[in-house]
Short mmCIF file of C-alpha atoms in Angstrom, two decimals:
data_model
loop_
_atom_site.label_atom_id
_atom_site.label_comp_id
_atom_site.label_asym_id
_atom_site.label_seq_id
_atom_site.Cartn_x
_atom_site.Cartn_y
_atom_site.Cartn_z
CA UNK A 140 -27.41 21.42 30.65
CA UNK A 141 -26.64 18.14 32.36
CA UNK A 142 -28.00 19.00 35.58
CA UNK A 143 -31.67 18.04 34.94
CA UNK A 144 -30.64 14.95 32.75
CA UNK A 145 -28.34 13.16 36.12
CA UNK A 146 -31.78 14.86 38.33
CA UNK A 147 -33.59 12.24 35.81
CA UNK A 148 -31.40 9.43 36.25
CA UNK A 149 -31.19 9.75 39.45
CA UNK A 150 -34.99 9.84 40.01
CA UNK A 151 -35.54 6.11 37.81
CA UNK A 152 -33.02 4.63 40.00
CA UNK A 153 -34.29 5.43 43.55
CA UNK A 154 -37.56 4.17 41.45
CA UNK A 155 -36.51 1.49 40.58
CA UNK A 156 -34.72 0.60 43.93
CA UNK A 157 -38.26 1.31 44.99
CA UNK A 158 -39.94 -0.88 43.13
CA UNK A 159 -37.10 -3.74 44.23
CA UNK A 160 -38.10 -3.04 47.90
CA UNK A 161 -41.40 -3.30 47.46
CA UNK A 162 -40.87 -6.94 45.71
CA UNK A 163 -38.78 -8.15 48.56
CA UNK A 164 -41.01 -7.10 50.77
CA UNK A 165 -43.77 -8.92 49.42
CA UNK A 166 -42.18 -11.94 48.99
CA UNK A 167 -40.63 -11.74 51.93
CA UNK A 168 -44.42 -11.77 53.74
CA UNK A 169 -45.26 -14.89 51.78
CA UNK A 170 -42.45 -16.88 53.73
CA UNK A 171 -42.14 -14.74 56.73
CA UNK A 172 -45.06 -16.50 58.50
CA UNK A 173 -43.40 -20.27 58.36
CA UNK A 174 -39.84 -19.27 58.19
CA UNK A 175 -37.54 -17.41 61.52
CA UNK A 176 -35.67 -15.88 58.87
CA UNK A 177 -32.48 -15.05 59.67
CA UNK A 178 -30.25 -13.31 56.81
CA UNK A 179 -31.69 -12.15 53.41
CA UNK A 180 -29.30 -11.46 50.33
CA UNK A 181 -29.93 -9.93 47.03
CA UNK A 182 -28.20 -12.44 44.45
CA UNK A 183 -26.22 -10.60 41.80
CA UNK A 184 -27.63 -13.33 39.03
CA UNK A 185 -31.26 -13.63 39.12
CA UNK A 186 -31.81 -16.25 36.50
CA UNK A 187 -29.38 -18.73 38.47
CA UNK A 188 -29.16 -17.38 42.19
CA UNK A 189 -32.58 -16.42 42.72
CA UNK A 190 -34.18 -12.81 43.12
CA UNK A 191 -33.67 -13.18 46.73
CA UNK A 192 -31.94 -16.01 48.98
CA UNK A 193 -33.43 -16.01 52.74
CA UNK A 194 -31.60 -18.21 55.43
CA UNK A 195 -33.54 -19.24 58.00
CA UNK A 196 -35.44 -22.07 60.77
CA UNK A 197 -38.65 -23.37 59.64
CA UNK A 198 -41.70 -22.93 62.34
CA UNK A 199 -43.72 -25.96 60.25
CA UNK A 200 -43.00 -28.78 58.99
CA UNK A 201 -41.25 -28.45 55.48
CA UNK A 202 -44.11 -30.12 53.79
CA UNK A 203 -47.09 -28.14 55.10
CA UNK A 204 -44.88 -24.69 54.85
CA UNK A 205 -43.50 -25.29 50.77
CA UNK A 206 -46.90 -26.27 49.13
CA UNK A 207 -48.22 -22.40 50.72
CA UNK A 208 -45.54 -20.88 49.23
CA UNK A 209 -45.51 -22.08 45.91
CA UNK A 210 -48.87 -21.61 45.35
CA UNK A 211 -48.62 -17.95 46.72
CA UNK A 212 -45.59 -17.25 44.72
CA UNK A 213 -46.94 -18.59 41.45
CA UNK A 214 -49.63 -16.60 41.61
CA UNK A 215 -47.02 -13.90 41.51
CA UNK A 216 -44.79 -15.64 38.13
CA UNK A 217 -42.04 -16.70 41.05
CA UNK A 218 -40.64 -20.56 42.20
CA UNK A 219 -39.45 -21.18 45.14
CA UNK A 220 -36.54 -24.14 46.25
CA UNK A 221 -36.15 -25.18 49.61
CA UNK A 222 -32.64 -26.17 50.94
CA UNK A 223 -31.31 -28.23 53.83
CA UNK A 224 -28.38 -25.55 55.76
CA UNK A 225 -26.65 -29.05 56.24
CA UNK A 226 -26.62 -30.07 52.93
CA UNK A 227 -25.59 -26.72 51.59
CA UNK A 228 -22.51 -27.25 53.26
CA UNK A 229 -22.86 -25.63 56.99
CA UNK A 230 -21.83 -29.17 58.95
CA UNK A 231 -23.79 -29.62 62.07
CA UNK A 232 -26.80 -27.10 61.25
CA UNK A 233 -29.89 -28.71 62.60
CA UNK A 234 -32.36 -30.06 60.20
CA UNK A 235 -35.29 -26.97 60.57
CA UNK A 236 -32.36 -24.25 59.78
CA UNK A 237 -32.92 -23.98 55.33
CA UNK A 238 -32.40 -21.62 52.79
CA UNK A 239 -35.31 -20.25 50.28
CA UNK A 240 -34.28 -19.10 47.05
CA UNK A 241 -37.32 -17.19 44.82
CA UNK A 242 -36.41 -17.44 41.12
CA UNK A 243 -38.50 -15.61 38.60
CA UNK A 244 -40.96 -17.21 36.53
CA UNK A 245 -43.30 -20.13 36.77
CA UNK A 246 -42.77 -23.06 34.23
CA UNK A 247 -46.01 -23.60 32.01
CA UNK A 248 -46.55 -27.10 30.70
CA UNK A 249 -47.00 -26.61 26.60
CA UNK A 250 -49.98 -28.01 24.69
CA UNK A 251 -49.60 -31.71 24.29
CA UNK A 252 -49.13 -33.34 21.02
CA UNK A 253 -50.84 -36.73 21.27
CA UNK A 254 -51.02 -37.50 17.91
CA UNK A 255 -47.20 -38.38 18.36
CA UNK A 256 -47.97 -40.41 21.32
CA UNK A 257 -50.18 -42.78 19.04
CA UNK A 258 -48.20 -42.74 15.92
CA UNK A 259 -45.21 -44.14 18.15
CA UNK A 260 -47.87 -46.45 19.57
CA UNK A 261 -49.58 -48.40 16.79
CA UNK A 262 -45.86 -48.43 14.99
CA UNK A 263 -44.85 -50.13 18.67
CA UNK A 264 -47.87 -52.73 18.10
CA UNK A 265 -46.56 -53.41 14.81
CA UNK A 266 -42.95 -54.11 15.71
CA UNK A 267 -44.19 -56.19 18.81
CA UNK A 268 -46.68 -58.29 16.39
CA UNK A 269 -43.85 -58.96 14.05
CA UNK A 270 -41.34 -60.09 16.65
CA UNK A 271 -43.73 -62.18 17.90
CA UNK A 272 -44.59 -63.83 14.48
CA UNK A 273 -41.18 -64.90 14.75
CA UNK A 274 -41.87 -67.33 17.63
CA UNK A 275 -45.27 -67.86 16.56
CA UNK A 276 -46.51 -72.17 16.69
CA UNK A 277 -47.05 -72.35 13.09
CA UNK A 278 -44.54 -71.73 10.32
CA UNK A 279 -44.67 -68.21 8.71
CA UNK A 280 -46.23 -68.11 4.89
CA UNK A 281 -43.77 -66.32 3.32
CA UNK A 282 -43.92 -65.59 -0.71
CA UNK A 283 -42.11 -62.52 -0.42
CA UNK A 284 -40.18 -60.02 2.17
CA UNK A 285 -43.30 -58.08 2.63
CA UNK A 286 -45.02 -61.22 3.57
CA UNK A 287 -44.06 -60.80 7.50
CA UNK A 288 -46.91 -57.64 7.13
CA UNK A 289 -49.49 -59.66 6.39
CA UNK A 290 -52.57 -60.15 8.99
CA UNK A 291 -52.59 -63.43 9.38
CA UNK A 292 -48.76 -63.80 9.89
CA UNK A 293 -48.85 -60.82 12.01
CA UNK A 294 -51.46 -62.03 14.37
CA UNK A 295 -49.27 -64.78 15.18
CA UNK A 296 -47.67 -62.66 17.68
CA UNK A 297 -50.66 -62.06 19.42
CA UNK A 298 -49.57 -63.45 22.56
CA UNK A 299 -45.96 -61.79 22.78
CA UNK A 300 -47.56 -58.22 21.30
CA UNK A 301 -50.19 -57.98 24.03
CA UNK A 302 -48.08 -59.63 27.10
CA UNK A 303 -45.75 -56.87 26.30
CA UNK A 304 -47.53 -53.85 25.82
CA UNK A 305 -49.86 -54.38 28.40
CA UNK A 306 -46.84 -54.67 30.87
CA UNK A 307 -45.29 -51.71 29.96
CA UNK A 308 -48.30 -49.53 29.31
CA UNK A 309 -49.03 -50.91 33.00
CA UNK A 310 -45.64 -49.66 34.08
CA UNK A 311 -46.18 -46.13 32.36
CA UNK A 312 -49.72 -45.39 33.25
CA UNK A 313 -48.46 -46.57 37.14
CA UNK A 314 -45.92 -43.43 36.60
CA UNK A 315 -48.64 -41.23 35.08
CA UNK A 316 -51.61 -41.55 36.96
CA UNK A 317 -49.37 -41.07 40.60
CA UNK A 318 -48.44 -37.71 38.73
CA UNK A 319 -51.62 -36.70 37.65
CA UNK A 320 -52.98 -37.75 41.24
CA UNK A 321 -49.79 -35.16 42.68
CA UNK A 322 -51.22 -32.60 39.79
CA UNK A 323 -47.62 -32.58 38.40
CA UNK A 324 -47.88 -32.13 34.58
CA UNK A 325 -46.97 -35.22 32.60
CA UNK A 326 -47.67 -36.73 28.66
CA UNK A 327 -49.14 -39.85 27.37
CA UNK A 328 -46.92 -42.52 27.30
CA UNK A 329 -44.59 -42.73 24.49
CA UNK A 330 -43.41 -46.09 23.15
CA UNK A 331 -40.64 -46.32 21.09
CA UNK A 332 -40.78 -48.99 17.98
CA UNK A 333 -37.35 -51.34 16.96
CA UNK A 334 -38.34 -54.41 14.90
CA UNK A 335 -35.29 -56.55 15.96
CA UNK A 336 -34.60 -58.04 19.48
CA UNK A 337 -37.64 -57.26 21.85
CA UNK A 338 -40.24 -55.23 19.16
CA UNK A 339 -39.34 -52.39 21.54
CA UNK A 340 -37.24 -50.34 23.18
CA UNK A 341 -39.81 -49.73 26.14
CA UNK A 342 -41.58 -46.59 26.51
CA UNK A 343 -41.70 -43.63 28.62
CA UNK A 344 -43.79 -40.48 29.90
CA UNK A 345 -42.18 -37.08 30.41
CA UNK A 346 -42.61 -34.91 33.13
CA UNK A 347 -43.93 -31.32 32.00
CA UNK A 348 -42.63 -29.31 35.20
CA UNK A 349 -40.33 -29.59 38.18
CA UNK A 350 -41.45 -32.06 40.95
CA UNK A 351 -42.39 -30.52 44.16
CA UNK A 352 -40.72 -32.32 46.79
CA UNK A 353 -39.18 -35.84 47.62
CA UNK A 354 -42.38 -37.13 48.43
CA UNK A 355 -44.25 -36.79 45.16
CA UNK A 356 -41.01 -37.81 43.70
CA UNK A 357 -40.97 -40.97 45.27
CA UNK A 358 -44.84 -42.02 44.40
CA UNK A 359 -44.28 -41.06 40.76
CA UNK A 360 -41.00 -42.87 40.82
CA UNK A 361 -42.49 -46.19 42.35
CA UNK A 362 -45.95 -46.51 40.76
CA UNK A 363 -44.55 -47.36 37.65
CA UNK A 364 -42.08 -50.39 38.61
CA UNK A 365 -44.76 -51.56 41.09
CA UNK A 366 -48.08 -51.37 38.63
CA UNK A 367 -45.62 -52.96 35.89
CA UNK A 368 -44.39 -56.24 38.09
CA UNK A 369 -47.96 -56.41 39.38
CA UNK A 370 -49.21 -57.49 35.74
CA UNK A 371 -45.77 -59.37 34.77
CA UNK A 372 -45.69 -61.84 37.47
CA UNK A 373 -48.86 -63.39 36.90
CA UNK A 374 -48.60 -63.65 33.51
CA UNK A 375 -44.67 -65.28 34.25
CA UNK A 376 -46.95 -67.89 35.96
CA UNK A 377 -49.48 -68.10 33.15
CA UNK A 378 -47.18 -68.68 30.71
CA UNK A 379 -44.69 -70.82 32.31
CA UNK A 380 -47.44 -73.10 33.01
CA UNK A 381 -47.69 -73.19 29.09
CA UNK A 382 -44.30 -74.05 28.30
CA UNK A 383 -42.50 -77.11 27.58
CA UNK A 384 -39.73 -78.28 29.71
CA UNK A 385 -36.52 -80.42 27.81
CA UNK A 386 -33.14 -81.02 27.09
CA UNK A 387 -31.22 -78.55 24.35
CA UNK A 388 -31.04 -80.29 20.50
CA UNK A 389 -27.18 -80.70 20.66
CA UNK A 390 -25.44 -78.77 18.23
CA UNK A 391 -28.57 -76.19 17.47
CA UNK A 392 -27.24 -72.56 18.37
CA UNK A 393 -30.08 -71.07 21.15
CA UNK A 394 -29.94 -68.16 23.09
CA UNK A 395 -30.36 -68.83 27.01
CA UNK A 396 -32.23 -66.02 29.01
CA UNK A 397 -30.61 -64.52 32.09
CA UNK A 398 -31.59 -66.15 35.38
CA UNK A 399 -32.94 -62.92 37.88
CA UNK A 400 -34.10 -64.87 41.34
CA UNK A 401 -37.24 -64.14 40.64
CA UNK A 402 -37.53 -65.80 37.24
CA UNK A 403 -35.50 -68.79 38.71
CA UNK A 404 -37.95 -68.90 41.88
CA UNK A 405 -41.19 -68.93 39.65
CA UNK A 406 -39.52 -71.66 37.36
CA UNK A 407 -39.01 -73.84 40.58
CA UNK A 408 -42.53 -73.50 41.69
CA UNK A 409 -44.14 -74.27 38.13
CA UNK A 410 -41.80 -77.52 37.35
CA UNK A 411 -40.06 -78.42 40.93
CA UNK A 412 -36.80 -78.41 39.48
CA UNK A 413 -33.90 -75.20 38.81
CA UNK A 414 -33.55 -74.56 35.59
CA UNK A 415 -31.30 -74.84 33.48
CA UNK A 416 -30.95 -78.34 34.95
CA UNK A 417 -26.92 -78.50 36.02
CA UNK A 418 -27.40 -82.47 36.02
CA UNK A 419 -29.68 -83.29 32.85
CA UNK A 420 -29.55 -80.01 31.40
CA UNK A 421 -33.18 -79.85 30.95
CA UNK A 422 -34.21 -76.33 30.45
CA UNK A 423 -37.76 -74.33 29.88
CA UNK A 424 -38.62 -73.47 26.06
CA UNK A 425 -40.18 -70.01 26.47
CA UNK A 426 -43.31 -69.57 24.47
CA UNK A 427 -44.41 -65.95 23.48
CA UNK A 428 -46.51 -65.53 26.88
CA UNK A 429 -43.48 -66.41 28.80
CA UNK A 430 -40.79 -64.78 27.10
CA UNK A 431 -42.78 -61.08 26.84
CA UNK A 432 -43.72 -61.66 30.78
CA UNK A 433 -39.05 -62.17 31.15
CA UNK A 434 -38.90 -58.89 29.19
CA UNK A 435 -41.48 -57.41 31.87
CA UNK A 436 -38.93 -58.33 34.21
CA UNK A 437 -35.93 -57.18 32.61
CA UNK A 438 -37.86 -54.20 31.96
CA UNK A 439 -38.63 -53.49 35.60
CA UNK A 440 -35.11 -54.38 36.56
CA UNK A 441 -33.34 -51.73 34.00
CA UNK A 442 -35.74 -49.04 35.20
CA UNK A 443 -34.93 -49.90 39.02
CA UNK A 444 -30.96 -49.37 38.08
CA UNK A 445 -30.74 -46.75 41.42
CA UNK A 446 -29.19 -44.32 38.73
CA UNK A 447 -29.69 -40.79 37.62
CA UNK A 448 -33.35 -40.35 36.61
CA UNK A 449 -34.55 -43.54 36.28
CA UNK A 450 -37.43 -45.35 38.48
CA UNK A 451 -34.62 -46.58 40.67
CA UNK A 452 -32.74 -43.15 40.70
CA UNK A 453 -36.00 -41.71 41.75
CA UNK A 454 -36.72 -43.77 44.54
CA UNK A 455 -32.71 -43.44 46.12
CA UNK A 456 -32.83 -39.70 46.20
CA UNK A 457 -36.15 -39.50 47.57
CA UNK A 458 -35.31 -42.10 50.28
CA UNK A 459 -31.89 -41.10 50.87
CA UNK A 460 -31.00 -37.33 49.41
CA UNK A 461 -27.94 -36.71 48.44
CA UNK A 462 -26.22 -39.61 50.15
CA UNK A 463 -27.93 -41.11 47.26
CA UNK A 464 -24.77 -40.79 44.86
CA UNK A 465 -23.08 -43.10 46.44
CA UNK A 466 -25.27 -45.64 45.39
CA UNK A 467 -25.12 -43.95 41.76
CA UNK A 468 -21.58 -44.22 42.18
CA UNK A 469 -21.49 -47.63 42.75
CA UNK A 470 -24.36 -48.44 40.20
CA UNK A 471 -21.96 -47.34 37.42
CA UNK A 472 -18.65 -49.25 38.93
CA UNK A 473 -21.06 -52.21 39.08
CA UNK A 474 -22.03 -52.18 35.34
CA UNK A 475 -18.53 -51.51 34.42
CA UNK A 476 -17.55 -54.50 36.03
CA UNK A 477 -19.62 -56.68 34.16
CA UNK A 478 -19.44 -55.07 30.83
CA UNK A 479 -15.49 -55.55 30.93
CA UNK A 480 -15.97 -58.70 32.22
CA UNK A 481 -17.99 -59.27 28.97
CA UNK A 482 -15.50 -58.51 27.10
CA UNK A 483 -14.11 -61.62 24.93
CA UNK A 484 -10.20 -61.29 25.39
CA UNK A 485 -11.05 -60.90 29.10
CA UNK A 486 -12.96 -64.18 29.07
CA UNK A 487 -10.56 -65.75 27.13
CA UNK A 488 -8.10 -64.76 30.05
CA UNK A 489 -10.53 -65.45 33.02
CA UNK A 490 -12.35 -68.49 31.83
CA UNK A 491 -16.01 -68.79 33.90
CA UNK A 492 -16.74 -64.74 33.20
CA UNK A 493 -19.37 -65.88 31.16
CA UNK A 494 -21.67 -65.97 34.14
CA UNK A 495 -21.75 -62.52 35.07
CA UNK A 496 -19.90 -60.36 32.11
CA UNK A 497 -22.11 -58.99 29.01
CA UNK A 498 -20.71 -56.31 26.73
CA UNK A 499 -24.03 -54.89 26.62
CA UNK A 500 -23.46 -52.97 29.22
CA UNK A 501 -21.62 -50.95 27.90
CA UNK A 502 -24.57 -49.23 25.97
CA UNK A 503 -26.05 -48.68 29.35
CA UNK A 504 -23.20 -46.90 30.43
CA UNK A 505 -22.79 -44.55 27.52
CA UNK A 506 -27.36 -43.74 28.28
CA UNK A 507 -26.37 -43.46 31.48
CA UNK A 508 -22.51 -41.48 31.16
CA UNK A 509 -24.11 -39.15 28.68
CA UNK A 510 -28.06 -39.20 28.45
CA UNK A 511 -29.54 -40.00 31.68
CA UNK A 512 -27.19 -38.69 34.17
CA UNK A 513 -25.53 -40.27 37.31
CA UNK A 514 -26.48 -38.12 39.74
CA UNK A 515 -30.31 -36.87 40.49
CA UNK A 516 -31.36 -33.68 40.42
CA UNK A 517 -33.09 -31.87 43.73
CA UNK A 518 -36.75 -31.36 43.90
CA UNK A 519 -37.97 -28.01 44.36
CA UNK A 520 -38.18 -28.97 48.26
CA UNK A 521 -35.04 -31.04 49.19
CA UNK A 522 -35.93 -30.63 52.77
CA UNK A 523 -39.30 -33.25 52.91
CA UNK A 524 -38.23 -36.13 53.75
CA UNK A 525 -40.25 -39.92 53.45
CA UNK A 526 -42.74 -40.58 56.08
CA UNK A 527 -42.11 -44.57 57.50
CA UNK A 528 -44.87 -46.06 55.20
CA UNK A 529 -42.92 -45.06 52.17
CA UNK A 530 -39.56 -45.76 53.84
CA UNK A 531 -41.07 -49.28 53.96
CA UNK A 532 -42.38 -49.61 50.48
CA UNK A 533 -38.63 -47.90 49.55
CA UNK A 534 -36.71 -51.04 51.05
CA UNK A 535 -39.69 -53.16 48.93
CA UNK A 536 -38.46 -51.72 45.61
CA UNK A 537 -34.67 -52.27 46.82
CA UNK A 538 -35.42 -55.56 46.82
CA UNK A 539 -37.49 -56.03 44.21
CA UNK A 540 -34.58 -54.73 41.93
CA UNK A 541 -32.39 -57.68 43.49
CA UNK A 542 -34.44 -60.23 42.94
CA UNK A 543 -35.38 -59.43 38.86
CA UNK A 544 -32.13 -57.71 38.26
CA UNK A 545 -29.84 -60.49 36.02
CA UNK A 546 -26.00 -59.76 35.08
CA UNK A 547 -25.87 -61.35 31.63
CA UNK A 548 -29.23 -61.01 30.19
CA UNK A 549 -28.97 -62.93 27.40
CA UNK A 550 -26.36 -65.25 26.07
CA UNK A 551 -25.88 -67.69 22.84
CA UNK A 552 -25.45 -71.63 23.89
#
């Protein structure tokens, strides 16, 4: 009675086992022609190890070979990662020998919802306008709380509103149109409202699928940083050339902006004299043009943090790999230095901390600790490395994030 049942059984499995040689050998001829493969294994756990894991020494160049074989396996509903030998942990393997790992399925960007995008938008106008009110030339008319809505209070901030957005839509249309130019799928820009402080708490795009390779990763990750600064300097200029120059009212509590070297540079060139003033203590009275085209900066300088997945943490991995989390590493120690060193009892113990400690950091820690992530991801190609041109522009962005990064952004006087 059994007999035909096991005969059955028997039958789907050698079908099946079939079927499974057939799909290896398929994908197997998609990489076979760029890759001296030398081992092939049949992970246990598709979903996380791959349907099959092929060791092997590339016969192109990593970045002619990968783009082939994604498109040929997505065709199929399969991804493919490509892994250094070296960096998988076989010390002294030469840089050609990789492994290829085929995972099923293909991620499909969803439809996007872009009516979000431009709720989150004219709310982000809003907030800037009112903020910028606040510093506006002429005294607010103000009857009643909901007074600050009105138009012609509103339009006040003008200046600050539109200096501001434009830099960061600047910054996150740099990021979006270097994706859209890689044909990685990406959404509008989101901006996020907060009617205190800044009118903002910046914006940002999300990436709708994995990014192919180091390369890519680096042009998304730089565009934004270098299309934001491109429209903030200027205006710096514009509207330092705007603002008055004197000495503090004594006994009026102010808040002084952080000094980056970049926004003490451009302050030397505009009144040929560093300010703050140590002598005189003559200092620069930011008007709305000049204090959105700081935030720019400050902006540009907290994306550049060369942490997790930020513009910065983009741009270290892609340079450097993983050798890039030592840089993470010491990103975090960094800010924890200056957030202790923000901390009042410690100041009250180490007089002169005021300089370079601010508490605030703290904040960036937990985004980073718990949102953001120290460490970045691989791309689906970990093996492409940066031609010289973007090495070059790499070191460029390094030092653009020294010269408009500032320990203690801002502080009251």
């Amino acid at each position: 009675m059994n007999e035909p049942l096991l005969n059955l059984t028997d039958g789907a499995i050698d079908h099946s086992a079939s079927q499974a040689m057939l799909l290896q050998r398929e994908l197997r001829s998609i990489i076979e022609p760029d890759l001296l493969i030398e081992s092939i294994q049949t992970p246990r756990e598709p979903e996380k190890q791959g349907v099959l894991l092929l060791r092997g020494r590339l016969l192109r160049p990593s970045h002619i070979a990968f783009p082939r074989w994604q498109a040929e396996l997505a065709r199929r509903n399969f991804t493919p990662t490509l892994r250094s030998a070296a960096e998988e942990g076989e010390a002294g393997a030469p840089p050609e020998d990789v492994f290829v790992r085929i995972f099923p399925g293909v991620v499909k960007p969803g439809r996007p919802r872009v009516w979000i995008n431009a709720v989150l938008f004219v709310l982000t106008v809003l907030s800037t306008l009112f903020v910028g009110s606040l510093y506006g030339e002429t005294a607010l008319v103000l009857n009643s709380p909901w007074d600050f809505l009105r138009p012609s209070n509103l339009l006040q901030g003008l200046p600050f509103a539109a200096t501001l957005l434009g830099i960061l839509a600047a910054h996150e249309f740099g990021h979006y149109f270097a994706a859209r130019f890689h044909k990685v799928t990406v959404t509008l820009p989101y901006f996020i409202p907060m009617p205190l402080t800044f009118g903002t708490l910046g914006a940002f795009i999300q990436l709708k699928e994995p990014i192919p390779d180091r390369r890519k990763l680096f042009d998304i990750g730089v565009a934004g940083p270098l299309a934001g600064l491109v429209l903030a300097v200027p205006l710096l200029f514009i509207g330092l050339a705007s603002s008055e120059v004197a000495v503090p009212p004594p006994n009026v509590p102010l808040m002084l902006e952080g000094n980056s070297l970049l926004y003490l540079a451009a302050k030397w060139l505009v009144f040929g004299e560093i300010l703050p003033n140590p002598v005189t203590g003559r200092d620069v009275f930011m008007n709305q043009i000049t204090f959105a085209a700081w935030i720019g900066l400050l902006v540009t300088a907290l994306n550049l943090l060369p942490v997790g997945q930020l513009d910065g943490g983009h741009t270290v991995f892609a340079m450097f790999g993983r050798k890039a989390r030592y840089a993470n590493l010491a990103t975090v120690a960094l800010l924890t230095v200056f957030a202790v060193a923000g901390l009042p009892f410690v100041q009250n113990l180490l007089p002169g901390l005021d300089g370079v400690g601010y508490s605030g950091w703290f904040l960036w820690l937990f985004l980073i600790l718990v949102m953001i992530g120290v460490e970045h991801p691989p791309a689906l190609d970990d093996v492409t490395t940066l031609d010289t041109r973007r090495r070059i522009i790499g070191f460029i962005v390094i030092i653009i994030f020294i010269l408009t990064f500032v320990p203690v952004p801002m502080r009251a006087i």
